[in-house]
PDB file of C-alpha atoms and ligand atoms in Angstrom:
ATOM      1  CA  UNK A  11       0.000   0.000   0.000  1.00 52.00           C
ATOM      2  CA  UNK A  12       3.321   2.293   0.736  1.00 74.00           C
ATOM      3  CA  UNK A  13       3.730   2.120  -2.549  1.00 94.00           C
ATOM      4  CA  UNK A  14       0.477   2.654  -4.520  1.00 98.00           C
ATOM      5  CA  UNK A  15       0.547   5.961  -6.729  1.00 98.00           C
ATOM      6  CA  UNK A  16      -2.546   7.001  -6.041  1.00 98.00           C
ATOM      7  CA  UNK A  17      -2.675   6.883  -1.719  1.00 98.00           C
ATOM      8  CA  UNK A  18       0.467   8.933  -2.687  1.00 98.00           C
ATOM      9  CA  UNK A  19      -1.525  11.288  -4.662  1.00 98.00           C
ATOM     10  CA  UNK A  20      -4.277  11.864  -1.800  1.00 98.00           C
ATOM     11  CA  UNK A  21      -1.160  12.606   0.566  1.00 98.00           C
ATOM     12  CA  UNK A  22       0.071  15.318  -1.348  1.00 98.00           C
ATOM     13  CA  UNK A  23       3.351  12.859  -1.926  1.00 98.00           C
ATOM     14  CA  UNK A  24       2.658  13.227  -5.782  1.00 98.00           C
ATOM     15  CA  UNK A  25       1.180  16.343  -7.248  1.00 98.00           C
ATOM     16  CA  UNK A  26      -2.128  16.329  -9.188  1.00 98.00           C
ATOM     17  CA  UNK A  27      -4.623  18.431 -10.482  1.00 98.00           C
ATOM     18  CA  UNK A  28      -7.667  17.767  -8.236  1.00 98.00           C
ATOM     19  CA  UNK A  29     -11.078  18.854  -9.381  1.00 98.00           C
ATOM     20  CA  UNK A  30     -12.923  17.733  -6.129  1.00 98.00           C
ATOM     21  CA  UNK A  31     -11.864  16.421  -2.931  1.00 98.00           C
ATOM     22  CA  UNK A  32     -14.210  15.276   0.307  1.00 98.00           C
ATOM     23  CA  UNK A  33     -13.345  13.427   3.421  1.00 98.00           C
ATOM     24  CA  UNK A  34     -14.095   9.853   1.285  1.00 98.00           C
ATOM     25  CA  UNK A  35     -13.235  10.884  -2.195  1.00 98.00           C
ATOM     26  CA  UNK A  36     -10.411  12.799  -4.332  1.00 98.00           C
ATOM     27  CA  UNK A  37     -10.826  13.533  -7.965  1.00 98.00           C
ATOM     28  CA  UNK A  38      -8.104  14.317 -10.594  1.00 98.00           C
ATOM     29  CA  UNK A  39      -6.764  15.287 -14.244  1.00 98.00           C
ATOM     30  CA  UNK A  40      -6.161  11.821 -15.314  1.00 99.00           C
ATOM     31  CA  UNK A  41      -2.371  12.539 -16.266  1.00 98.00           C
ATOM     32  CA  UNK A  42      -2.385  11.129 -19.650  1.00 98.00           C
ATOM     33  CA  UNK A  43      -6.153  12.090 -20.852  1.00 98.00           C
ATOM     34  CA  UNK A  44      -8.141   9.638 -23.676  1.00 98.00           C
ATOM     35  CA  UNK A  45     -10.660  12.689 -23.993  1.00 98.00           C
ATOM     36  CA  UNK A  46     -10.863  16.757 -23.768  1.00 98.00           C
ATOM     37  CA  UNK A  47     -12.473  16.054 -20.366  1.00 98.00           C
ATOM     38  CA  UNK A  48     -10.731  13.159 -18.445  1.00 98.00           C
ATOM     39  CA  UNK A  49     -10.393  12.763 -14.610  1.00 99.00           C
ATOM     40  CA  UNK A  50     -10.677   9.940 -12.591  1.00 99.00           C
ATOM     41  CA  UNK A  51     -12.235   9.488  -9.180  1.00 99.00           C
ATOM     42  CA  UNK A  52     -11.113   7.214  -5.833  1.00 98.00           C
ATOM     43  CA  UNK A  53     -11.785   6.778  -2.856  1.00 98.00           C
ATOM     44  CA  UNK A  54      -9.198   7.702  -0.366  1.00 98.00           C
ATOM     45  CA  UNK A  55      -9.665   4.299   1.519  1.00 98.00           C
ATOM     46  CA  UNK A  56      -7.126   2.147  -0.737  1.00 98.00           C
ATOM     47  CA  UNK A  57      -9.088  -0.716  -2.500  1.00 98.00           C
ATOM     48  CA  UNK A  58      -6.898  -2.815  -4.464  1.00 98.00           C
ATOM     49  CA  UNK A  59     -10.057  -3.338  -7.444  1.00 97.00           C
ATOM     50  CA  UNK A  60     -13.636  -3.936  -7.840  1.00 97.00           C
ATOM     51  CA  UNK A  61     -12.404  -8.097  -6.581  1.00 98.00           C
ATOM     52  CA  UNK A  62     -11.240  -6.582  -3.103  1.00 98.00           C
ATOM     53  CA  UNK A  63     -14.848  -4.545  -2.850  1.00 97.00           C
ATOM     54  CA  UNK A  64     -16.673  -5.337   0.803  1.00 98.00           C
ATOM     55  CA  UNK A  65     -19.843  -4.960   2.121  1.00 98.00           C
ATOM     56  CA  UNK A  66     -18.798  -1.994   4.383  1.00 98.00           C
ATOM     57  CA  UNK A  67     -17.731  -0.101   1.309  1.00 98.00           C
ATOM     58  CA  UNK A  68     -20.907   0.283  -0.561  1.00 98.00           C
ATOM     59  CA  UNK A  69     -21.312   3.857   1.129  1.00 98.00           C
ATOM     60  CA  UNK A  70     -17.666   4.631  -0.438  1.00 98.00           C
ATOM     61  CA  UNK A  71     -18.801   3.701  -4.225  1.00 98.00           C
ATOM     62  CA  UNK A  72     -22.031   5.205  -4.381  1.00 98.00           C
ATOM     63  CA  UNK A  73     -20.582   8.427  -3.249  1.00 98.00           C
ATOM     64  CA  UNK A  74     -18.704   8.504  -6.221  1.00 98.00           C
ATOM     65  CA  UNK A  75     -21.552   8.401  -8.219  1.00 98.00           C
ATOM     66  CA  UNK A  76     -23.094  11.134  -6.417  1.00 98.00           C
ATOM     67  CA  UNK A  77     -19.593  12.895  -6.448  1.00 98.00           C
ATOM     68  CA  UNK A  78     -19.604  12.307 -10.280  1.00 98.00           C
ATOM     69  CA  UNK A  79     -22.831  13.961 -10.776  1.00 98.00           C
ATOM     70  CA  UNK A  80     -21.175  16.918  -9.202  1.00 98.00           C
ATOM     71  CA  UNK A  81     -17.716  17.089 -11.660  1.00 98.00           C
ATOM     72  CA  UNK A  82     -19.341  16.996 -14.728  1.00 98.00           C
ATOM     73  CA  UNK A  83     -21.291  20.059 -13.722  1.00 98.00           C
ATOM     74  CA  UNK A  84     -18.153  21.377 -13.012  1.00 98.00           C
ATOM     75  CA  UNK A  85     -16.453  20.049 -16.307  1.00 98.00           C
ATOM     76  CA  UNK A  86     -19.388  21.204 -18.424  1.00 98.00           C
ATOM     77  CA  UNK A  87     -20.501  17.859 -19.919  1.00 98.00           C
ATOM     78  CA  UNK A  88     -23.458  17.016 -17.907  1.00 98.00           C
ATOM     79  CA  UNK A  89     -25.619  17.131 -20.740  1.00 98.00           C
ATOM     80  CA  UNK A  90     -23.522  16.482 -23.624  1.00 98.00           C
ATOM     81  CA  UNK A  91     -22.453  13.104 -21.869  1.00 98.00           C
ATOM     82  CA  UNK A  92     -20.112  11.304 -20.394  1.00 98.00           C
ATOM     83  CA  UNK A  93     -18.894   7.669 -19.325  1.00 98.00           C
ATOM     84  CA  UNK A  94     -17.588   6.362 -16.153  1.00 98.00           C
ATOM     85  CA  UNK A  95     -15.637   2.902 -16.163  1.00 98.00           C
ATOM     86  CA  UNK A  96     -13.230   1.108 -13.732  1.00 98.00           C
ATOM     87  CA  UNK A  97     -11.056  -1.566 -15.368  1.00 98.00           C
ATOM     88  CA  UNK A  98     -10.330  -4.273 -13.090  1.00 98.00           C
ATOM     89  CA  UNK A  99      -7.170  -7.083 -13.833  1.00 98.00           C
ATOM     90  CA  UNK A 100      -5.231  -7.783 -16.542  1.00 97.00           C
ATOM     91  CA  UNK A 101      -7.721  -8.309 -19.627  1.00 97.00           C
ATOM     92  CA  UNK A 102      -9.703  -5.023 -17.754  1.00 98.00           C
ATOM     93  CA  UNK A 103      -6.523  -3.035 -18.675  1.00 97.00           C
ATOM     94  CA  UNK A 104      -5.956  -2.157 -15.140  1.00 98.00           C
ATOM     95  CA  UNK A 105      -2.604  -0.216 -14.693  1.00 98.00           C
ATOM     96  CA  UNK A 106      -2.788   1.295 -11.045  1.00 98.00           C
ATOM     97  CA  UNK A 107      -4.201  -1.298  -8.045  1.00 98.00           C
ATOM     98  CA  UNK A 108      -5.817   1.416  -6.182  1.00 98.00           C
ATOM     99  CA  UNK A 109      -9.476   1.468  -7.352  1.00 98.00           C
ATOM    100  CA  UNK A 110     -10.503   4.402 -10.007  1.00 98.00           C
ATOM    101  CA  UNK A 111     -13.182   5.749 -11.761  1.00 98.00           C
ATOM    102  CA  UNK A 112     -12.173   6.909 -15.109  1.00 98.00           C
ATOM    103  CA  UNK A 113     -14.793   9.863 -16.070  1.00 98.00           C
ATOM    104  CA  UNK A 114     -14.312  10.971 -20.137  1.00 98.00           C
ATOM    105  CA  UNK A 115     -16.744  13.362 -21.678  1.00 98.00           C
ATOM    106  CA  UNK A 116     -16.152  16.466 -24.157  1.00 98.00           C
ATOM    107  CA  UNK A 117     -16.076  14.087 -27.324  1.00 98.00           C
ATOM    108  CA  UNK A 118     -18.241  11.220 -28.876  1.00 98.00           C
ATOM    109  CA  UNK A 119     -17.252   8.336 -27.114  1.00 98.00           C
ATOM    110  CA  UNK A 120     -17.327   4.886 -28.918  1.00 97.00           C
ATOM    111  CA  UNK A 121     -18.803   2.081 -28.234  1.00 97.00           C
ATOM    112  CA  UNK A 122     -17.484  -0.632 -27.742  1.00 95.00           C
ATOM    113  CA  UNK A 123     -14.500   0.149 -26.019  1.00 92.00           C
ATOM    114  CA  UNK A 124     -11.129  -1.357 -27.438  1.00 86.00           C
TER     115      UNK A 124
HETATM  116  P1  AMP B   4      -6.063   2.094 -15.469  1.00 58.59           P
HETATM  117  O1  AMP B   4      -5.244   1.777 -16.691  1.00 58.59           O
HETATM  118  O2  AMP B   4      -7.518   1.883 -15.630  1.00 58.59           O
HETATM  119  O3  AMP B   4      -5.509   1.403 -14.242  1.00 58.59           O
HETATM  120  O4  AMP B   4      -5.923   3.643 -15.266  1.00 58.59           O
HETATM  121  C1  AMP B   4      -4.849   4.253 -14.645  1.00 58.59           C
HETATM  122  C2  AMP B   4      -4.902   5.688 -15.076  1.00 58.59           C
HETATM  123  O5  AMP B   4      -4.101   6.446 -14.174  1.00 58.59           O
HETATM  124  C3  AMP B   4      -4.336   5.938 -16.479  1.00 58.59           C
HETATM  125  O6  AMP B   4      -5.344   6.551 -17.288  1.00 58.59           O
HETATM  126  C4  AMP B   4      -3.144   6.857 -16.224  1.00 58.59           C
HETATM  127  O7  AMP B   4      -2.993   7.837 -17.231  1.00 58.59           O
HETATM  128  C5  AMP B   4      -3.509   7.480 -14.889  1.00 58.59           C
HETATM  129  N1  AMP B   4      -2.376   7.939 -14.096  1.00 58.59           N
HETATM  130  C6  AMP B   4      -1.259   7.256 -13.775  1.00 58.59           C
HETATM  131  N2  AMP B   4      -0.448   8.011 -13.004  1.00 58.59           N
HETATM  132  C7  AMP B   4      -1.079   9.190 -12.821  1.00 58.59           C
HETATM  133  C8  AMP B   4      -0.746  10.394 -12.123  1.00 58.59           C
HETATM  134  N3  AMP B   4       0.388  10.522 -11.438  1.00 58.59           N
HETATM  135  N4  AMP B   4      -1.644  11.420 -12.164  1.00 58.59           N
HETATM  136  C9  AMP B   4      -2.798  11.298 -12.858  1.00 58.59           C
HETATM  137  N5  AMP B   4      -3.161  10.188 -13.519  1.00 58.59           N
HETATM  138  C10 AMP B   4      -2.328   9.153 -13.512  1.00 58.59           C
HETATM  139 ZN1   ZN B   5      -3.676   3.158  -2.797  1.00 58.59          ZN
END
């Protein structure tokens, strides 16, 4: 967990370019955006991916749902649209074990994904 980019992110360790932040939640400027409007959301408890998911965490991951509801207010593409997607494991093209919510909007998406 020392390790993990993204607890190091919600420390301050590593900079980022937050766009919302609460006491369970931080949201960022994915650094290497797929779309004009990419950030991704986590929550600041470190879950590994959607496998290590409890009971006691379902309050965690609807909050970003209500949290995401929020950004793209913020990010102007509430009504244009938007997608939100967490890849989990290898053939989910997972690249950081911290769970995220990737949030893309400002383009048409396609569908389906790669
Ligand atoms: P995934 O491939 O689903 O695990 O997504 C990981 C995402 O984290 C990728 O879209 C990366 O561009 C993004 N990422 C990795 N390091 C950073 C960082 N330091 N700041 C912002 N985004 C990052
Ligand atoms: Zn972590």
């Amino acid at each position: 967990m020392n390790d993990c980019i993204f607890c190091k992110i919600i420390s301050g360790e590593i900079p980022s370019e937050k766009v919302y932040e609460d006491e369970l939640v931080l949201s960022f400027k994915d650094i290497s955006p797929e779309a004009p409007a990419h950030v991704l959301i986590i929550p600041k408890k470190h879950i590994s991916s959607l496998n290590e998911l409890k009971e006691e965490d379902e309050k965690i991951i609807s909050h970003v749902f209500m949290v995401a509801t929020e950004i793209v207010k913020k990010l102007g593409i509430a009504d244009s649209g938007y997608r939100i997607v967490t890849n989990c494991g290898e053939d989910g093209g997972q690249t950081v074990s911290h769970i995220h919510f990737h949030l893309l909007g400002g383009r048409s998406l396609q569908w389906p994904p790669g």
